mmCIF file of C-alpha atoms in Angstrom:
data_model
loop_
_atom_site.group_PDB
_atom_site.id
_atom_site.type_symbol
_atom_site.label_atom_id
_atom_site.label_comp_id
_atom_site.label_asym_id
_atom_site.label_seq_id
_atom_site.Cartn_x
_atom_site.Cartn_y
_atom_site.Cartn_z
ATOM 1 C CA UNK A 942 9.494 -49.444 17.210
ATOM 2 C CA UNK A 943 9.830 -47.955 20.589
ATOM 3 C CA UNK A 944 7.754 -45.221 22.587
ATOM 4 C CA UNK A 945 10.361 -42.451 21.474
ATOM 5 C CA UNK A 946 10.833 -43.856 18.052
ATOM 6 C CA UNK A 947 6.880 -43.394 17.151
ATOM 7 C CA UNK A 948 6.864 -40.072 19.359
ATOM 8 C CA UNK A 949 9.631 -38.654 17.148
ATOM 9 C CA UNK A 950 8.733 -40.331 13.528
ATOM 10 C CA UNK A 951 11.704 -39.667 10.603
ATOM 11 C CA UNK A 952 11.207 -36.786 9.022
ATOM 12 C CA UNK A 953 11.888 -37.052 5.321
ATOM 13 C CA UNK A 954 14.401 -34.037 3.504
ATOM 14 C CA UNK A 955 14.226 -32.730 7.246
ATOM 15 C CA UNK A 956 18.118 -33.168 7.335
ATOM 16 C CA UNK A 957 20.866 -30.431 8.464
ATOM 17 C CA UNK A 958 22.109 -27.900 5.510
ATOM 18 C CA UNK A 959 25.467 -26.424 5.341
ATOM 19 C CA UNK A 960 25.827 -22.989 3.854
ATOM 20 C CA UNK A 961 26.176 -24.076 0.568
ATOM 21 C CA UNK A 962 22.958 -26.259 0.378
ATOM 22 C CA UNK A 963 20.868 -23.291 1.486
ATOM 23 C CA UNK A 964 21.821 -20.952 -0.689
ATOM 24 C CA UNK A 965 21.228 -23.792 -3.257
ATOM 25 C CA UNK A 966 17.802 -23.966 -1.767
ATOM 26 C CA UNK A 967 17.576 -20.308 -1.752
ATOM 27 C CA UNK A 968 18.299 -20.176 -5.317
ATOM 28 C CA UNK A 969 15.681 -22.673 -5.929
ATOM 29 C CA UNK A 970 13.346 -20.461 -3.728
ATOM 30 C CA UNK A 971 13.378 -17.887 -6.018
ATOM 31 C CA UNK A 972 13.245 -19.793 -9.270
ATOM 32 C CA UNK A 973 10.186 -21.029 -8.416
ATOM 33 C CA UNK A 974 8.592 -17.011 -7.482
ATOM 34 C CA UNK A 975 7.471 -15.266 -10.355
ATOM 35 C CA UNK A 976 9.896 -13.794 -12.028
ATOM 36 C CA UNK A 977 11.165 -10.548 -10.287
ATOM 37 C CA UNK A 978 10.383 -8.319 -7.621
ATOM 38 C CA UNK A 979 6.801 -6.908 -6.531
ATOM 39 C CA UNK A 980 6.309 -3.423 -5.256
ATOM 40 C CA UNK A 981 4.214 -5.510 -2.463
ATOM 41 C CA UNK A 982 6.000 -8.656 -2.549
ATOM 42 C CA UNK A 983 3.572 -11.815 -2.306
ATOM 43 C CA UNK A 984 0.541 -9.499 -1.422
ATOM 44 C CA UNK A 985 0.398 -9.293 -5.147
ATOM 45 C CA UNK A 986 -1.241 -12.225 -5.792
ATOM 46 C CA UNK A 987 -4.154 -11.661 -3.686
ATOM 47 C CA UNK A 988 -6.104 -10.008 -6.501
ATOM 48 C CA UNK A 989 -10.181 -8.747 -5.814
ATOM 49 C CA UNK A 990 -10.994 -12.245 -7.468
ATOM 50 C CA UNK A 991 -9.549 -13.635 -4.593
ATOM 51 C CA UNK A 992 -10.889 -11.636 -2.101
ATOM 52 C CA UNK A 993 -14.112 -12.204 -3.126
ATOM 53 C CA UNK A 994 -13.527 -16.045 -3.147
ATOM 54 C CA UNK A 995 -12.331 -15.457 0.159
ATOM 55 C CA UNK A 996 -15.566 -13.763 1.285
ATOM 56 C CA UNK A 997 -17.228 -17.024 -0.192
ATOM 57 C CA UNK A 998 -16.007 -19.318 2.907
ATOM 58 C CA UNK A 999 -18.052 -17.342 4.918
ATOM 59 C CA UNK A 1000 -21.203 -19.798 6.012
ATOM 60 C CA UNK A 1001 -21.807 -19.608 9.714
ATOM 61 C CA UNK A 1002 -20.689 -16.100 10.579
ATOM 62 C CA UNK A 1003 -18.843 -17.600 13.135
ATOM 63 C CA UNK A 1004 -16.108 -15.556 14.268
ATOM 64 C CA UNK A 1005 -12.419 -15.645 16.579
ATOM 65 C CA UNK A 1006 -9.162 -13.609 16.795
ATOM 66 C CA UNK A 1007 -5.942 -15.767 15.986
ATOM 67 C CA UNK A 1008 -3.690 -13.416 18.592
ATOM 68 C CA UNK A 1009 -2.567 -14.196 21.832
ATOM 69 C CA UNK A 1010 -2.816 -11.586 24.712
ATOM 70 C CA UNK A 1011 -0.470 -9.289 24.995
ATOM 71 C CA UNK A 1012 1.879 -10.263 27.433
ATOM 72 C CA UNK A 1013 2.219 -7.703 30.429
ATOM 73 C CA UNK A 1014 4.387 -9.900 33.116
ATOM 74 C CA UNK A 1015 8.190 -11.188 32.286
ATOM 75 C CA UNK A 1016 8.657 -14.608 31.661
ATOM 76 C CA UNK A 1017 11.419 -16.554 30.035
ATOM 77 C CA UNK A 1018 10.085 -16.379 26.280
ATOM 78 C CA UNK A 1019 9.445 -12.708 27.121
ATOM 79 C CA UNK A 1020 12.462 -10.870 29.527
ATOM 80 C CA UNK A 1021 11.041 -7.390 27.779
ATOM 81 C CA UNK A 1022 7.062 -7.391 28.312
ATOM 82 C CA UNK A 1023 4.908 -4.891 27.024
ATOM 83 C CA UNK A 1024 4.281 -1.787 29.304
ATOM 84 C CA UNK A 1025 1.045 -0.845 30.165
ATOM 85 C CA UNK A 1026 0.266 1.557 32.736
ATOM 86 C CA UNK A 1027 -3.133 3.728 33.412
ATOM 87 C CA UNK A 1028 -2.476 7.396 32.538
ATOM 88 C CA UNK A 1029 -6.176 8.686 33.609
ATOM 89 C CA UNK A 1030 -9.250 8.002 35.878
ATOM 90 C CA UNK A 1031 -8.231 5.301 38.500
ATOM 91 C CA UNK A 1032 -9.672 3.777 41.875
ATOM 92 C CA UNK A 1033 -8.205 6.151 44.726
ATOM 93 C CA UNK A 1034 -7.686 9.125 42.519
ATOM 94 C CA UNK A 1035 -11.555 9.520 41.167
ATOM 95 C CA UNK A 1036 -13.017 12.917 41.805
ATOM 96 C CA UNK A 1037 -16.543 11.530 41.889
ATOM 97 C CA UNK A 1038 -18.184 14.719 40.231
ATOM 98 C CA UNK A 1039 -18.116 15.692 36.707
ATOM 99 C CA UNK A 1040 -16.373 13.835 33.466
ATOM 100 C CA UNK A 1041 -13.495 11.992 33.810
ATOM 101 C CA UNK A 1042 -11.928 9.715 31.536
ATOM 102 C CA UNK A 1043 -9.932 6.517 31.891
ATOM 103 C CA UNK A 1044 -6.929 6.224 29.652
ATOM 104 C CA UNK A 1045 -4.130 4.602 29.368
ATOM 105 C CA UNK A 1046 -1.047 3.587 27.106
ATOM 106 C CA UNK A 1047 1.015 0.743 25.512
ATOM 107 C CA UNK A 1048 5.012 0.025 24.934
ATOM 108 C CA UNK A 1049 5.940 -2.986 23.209
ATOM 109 C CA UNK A 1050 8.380 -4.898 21.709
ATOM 110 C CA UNK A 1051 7.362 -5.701 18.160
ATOM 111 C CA UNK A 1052 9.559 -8.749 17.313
ATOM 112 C CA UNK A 1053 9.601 -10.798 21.145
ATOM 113 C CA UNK A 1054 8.575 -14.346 21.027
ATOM 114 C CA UNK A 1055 5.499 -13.918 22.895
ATOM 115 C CA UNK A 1056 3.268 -11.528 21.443
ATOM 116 C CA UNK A 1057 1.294 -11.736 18.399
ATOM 117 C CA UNK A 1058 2.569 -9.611 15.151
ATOM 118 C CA UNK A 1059 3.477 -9.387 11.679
ATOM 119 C CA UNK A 1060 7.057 -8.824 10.006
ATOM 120 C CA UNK A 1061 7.111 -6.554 6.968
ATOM 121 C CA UNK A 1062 9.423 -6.724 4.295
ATOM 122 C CA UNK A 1063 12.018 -4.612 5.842
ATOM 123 C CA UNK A 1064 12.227 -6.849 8.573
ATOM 124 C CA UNK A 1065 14.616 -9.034 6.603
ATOM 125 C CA UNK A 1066 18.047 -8.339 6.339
ATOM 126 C CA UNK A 1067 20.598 -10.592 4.361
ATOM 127 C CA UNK A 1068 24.009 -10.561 3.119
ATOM 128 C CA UNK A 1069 23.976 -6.880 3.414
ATOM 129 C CA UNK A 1070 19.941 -6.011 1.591
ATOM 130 C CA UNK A 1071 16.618 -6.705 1.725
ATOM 131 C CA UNK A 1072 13.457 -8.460 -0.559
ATOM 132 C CA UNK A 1073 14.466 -7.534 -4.350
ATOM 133 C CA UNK A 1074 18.079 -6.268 -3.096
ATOM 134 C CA UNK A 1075 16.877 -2.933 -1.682
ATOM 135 C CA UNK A 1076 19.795 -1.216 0.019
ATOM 136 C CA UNK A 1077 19.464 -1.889 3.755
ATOM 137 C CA UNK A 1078 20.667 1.482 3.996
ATOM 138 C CA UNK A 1079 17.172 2.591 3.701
ATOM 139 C CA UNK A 1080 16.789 1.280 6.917
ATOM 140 C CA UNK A 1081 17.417 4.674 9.353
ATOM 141 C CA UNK A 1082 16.746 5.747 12.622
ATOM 142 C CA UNK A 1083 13.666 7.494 12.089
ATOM 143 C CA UNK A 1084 12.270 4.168 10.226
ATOM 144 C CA UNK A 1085 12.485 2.247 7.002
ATOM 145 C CA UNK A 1086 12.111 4.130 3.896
ATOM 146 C CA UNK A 1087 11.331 0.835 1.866
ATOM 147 C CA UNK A 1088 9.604 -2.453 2.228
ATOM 148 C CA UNK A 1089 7.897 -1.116 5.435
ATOM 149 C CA UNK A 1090 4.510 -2.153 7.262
ATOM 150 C CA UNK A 1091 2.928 0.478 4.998
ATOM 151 C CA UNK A 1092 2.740 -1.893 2.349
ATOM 152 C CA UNK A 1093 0.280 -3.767 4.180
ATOM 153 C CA UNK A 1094 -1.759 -0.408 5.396
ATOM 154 C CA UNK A 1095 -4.825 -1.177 3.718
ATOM 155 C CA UNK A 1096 -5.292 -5.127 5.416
ATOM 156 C CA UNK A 1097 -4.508 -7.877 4.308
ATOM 157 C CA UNK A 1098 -7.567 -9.927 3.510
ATOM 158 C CA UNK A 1099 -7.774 -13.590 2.374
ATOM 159 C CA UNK A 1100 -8.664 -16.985 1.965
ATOM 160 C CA UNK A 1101 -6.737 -18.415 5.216
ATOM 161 C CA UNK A 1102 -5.808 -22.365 5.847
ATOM 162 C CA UNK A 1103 -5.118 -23.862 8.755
ATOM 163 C CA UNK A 1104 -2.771 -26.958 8.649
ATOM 164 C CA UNK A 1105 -3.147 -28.817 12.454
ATOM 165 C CA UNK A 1106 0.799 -30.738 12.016
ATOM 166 C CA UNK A 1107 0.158 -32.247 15.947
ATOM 167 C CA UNK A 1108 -3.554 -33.010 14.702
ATOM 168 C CA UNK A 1109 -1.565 -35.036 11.865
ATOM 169 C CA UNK A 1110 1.049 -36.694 14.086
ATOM 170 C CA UNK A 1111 -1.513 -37.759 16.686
ATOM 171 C CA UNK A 1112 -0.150 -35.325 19.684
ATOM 172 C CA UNK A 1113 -1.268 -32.494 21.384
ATOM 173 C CA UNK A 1114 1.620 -29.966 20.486
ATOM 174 C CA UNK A 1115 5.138 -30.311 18.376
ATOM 175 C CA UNK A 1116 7.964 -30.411 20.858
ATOM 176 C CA UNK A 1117 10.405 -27.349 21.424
ATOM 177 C CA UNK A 1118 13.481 -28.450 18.186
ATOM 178 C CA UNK A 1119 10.910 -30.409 16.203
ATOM 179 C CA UNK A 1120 10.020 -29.173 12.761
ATOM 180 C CA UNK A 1121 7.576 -29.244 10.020
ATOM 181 C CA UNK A 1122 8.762 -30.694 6.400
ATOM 182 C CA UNK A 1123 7.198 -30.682 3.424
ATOM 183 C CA UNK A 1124 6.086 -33.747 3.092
ATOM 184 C CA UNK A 1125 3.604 -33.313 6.196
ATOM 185 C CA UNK A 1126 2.485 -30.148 5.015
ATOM 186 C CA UNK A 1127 1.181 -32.521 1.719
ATOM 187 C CA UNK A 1128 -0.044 -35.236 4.160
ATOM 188 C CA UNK A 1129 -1.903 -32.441 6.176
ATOM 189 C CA UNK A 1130 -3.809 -31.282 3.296
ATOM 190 C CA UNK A 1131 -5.141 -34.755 2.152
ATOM 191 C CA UNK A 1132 -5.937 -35.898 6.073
ATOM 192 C CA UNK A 1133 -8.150 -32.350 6.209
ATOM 193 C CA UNK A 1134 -9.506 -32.322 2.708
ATOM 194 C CA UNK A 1135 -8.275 -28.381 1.906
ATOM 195 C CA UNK A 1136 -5.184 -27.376 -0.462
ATOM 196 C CA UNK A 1137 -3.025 -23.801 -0.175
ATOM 197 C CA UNK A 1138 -2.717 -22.741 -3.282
ATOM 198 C CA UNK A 1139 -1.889 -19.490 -4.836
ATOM 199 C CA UNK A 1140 -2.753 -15.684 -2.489
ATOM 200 C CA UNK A 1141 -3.599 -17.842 0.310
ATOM 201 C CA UNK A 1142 -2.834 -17.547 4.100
ATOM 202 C CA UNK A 1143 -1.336 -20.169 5.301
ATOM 203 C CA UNK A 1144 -1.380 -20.947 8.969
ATOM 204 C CA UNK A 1145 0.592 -23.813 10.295
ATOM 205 C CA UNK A 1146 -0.181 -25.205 14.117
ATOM 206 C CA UNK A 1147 2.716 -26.552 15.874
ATOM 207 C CA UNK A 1148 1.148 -26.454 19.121
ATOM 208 C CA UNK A 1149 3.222 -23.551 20.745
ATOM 209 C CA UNK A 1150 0.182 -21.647 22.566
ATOM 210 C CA UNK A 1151 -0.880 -24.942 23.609
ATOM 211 C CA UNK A 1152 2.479 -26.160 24.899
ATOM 212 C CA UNK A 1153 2.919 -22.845 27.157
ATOM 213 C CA UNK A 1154 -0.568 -23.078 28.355
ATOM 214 C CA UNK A 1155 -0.081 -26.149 29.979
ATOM 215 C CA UNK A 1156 3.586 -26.563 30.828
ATOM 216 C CA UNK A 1157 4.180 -22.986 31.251
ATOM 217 C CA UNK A 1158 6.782 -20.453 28.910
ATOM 218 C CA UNK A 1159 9.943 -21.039 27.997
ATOM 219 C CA UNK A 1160 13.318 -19.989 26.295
ATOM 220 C CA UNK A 1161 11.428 -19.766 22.895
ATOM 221 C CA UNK A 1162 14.739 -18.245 21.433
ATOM 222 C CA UNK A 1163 16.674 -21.247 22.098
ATOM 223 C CA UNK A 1164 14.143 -23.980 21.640
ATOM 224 C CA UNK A 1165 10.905 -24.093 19.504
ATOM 225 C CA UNK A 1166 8.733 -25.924 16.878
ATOM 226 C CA UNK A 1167 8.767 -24.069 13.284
ATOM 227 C CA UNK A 1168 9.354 -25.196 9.731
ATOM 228 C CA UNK A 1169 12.087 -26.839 8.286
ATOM 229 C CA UNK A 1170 13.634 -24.763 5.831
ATOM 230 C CA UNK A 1171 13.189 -27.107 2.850
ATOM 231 C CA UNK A 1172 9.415 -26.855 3.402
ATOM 232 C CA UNK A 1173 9.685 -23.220 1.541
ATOM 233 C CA UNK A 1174 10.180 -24.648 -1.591
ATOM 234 C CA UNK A 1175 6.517 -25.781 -1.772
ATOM 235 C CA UNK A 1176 5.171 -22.874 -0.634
ATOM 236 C CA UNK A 1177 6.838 -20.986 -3.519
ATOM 237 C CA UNK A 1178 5.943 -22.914 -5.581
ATOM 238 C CA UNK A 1179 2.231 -22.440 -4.606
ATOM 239 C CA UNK A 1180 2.640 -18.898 -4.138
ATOM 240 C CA UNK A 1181 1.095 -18.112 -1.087
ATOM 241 C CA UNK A 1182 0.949 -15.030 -0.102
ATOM 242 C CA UNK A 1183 1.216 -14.561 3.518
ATOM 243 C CA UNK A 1184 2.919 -17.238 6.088
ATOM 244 C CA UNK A 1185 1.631 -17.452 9.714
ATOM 245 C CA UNK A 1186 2.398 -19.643 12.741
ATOM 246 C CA UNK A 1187 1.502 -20.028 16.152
ATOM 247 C CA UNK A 1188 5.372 -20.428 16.834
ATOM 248 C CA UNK A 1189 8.042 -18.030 15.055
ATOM 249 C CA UNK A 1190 8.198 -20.169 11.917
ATOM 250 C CA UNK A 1191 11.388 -20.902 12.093
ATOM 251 C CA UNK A 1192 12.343 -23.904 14.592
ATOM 252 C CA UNK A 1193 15.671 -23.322 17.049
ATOM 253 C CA UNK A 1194 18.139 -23.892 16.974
ATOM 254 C CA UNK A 1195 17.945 -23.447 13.241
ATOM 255 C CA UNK A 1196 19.051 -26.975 11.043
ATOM 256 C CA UNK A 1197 21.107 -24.313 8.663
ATOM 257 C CA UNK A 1198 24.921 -23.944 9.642
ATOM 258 C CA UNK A 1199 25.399 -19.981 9.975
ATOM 259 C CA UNK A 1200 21.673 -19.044 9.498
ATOM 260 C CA UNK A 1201 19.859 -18.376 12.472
ATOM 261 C CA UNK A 1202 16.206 -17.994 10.679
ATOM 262 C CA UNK A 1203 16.322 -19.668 7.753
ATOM 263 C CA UNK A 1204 12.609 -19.462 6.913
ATOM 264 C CA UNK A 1205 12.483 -16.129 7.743
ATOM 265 C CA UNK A 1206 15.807 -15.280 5.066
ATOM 266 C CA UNK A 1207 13.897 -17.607 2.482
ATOM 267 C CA UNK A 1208 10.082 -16.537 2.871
ATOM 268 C CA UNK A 1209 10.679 -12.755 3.387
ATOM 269 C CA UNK A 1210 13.585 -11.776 1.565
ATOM 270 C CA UNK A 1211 13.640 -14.386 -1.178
ATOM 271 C CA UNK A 1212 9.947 -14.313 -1.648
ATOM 272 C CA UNK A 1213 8.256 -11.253 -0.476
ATOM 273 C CA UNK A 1214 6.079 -13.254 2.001
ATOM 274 C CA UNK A 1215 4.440 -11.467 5.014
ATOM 275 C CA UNK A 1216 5.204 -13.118 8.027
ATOM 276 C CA UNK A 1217 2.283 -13.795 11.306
ATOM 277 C CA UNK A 1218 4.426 -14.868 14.247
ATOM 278 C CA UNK A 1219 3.311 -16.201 17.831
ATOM 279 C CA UNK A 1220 -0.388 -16.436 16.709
ATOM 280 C CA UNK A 1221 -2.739 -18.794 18.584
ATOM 281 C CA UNK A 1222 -5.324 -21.310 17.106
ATOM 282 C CA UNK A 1223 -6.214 -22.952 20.037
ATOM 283 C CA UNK A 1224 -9.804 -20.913 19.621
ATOM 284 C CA UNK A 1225 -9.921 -21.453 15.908
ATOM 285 C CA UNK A 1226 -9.134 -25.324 15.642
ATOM 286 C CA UNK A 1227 -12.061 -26.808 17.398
ATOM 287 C CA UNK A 1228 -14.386 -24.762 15.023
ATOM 288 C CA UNK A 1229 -12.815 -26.057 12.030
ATOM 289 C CA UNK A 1230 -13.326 -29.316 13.693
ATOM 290 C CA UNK A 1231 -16.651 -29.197 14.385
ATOM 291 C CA UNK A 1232 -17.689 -27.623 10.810
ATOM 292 C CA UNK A 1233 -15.258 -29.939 9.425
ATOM 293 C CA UNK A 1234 -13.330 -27.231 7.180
ATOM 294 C CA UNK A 1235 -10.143 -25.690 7.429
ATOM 295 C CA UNK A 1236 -10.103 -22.952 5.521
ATOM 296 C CA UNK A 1237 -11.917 -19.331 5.955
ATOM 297 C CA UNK A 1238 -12.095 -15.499 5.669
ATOM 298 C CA UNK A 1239 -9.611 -14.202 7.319
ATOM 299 C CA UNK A 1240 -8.501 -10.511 7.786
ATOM 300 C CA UNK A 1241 -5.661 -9.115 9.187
ATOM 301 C CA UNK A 1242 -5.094 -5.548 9.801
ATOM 302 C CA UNK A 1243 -1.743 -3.934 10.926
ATOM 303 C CA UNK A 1244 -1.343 -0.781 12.466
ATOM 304 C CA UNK A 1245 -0.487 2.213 10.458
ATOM 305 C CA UNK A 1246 3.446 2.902 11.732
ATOM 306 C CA UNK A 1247 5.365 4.475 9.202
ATOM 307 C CA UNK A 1248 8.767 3.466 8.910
ATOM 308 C CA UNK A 1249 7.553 -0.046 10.524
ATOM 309 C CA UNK A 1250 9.462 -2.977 10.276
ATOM 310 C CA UNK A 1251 6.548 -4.995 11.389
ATOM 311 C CA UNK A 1252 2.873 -4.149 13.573
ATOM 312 C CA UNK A 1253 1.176 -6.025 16.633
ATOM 313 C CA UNK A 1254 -2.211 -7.386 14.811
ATOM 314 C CA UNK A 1255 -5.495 -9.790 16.139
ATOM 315 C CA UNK A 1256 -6.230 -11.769 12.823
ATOM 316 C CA UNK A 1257 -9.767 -12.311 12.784
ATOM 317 C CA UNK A 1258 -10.744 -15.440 11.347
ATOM 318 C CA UNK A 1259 -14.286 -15.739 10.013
ATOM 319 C CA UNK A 1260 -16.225 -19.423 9.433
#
């Protein structure tokens, strides 16, 4: 085998889908959900029993946020930055005497490529509606009168699991196109000793943050790591609850002919999932590492937009 051959290993059921295949898979997608649509889609199954499981992995108090920075400067993965000027007390306009205050204010793009968030339900919209076949009419100018960030107002908290796919191939990130099958998400699991299972949060490293870090940002819309489509079908079936990556979670271009984010159709308007896009792990991973676990508390709280179609968040992981 040759040095591209073992960088760039077959990937089993990793092969292109027509149209009809997916909504085949789709089908299957939703087979495998419980039966029906939930008022709060796969948040449902994190019951109180599981929270307090959750709390459980707590042992070292150990503590880090899974969000990047929020990115301020335009780069190529990022054309529309977030704006943030100072609206109060500033060097050169400080009166010296009295109270002042320093202030200042934020405008961002909720959905970019670069910046941390979540995607609520709303988010989602295919073949004309969205999770449970709510009219995407409710979606209006003023904001979306279903399925909207407000269903995840109160936090989301949860047993989250990190699955490290370059930790399994042997490389330091997943290159830009490459994507994540099923299968590895199984082989990930037995190499770290931890299982997803049912009201998890399940976080899988490609190696984006990484990647960018070193090499520097690039076209993320054309060209990234994410899962392949067919991987869905196991995560259904071991109903998660929410679905988080340090990529977008879909790879690009997208292996589905006339479906630009497959996982994105399949997980949040087939399933109800919660999306976390554009996370980073690169401070979480070497503490799982060293304490030789991979899963954790982990709480993740939106902000309170009504109308949302999705929220800027900092996950906070706790070990």
């Amino acid at each position: 085998m040759d040095e591209e051959q073992d960088r760039n290993p077959p990937q089993p059921g990793a092969a292109r889908l027509d149209r009809a295949a997916f909504d085949d898979l789709y089908r299957r997608v939703v087979a495998a959900a419980p039966t029906g649509a939930r008022p709060r889609g796969a948040l449902e199954t994190i019951t109180p029993a599981h929270v307090l499981a959750a709390v459980g992995e707590v042992r070292t108090g150990r503590h880090v946020s899974l969000a990047a920075a929020v990115g301020t400067r335009a780069r190529p993965d990022n054309p529309e930055p977030a704006h943030h000027p100072m609206t109060g007390a500033v060097a050169g306009h400080l009166r010296g005497q009295g109270l002042e205050f320093a202030r200042d204010r934020i405008e961002m793009n909720v959905h970019g490529d670069a910046d941390s968030h979540l995607d609520a339900l709303c988010h989602v919209v295919y073949d004309g509606t969205l999770y449970g076949g709510v009219p995407a009419a409710t979606l209006t100018a003023t904001g979306a009168e279903a399925l909207s960030v407000g269903l995840a107002g109160a936090g989301i908290v949860g047993r989250g699991v990190l699955l490290d796919i370059p930790g399994l191939r042997g490389v330091p990130w997943l290159e830009p196109g490459e994507h994540v099958t099923a299968e590895e998400l199984l082989a990930a699991e037995e190499a770290q000793g931890v299982r997803f299972g049912e009201g998890d949060l399940l976080l899988v490293r490609v190696g984006h943050r990484r990647r960018r870090r070193e090499m520097g940002a690039w076209d993320a819309a054309a060209a990234r790591a994410g899962l392949h489509p067919s991987a869905v079908e196991l995560l259904a079936e071991r109903r998660i609850a929410v679905l988080g990556s340090d990529s977008n979670n879909d790879c690009a271009p997208s292996p589905v002919d006339g479906v630009g984010f497959p996982v994105h159709v399949l997980a949040v308007h087939a399933l109800g999932v919660h999306l976390l896009d554009y996370l980073q792990f690169e401070d979480l991973l070497p503490l799982c590492v060293e304490e030789g676990r991979w899963s954790f508390l982990c709480v993740v709280a939106p902000l309170r937009l009504v109308g949302g179609t999705g929220s800027p968040v900092s996950p906070i992981a706790v070990l």
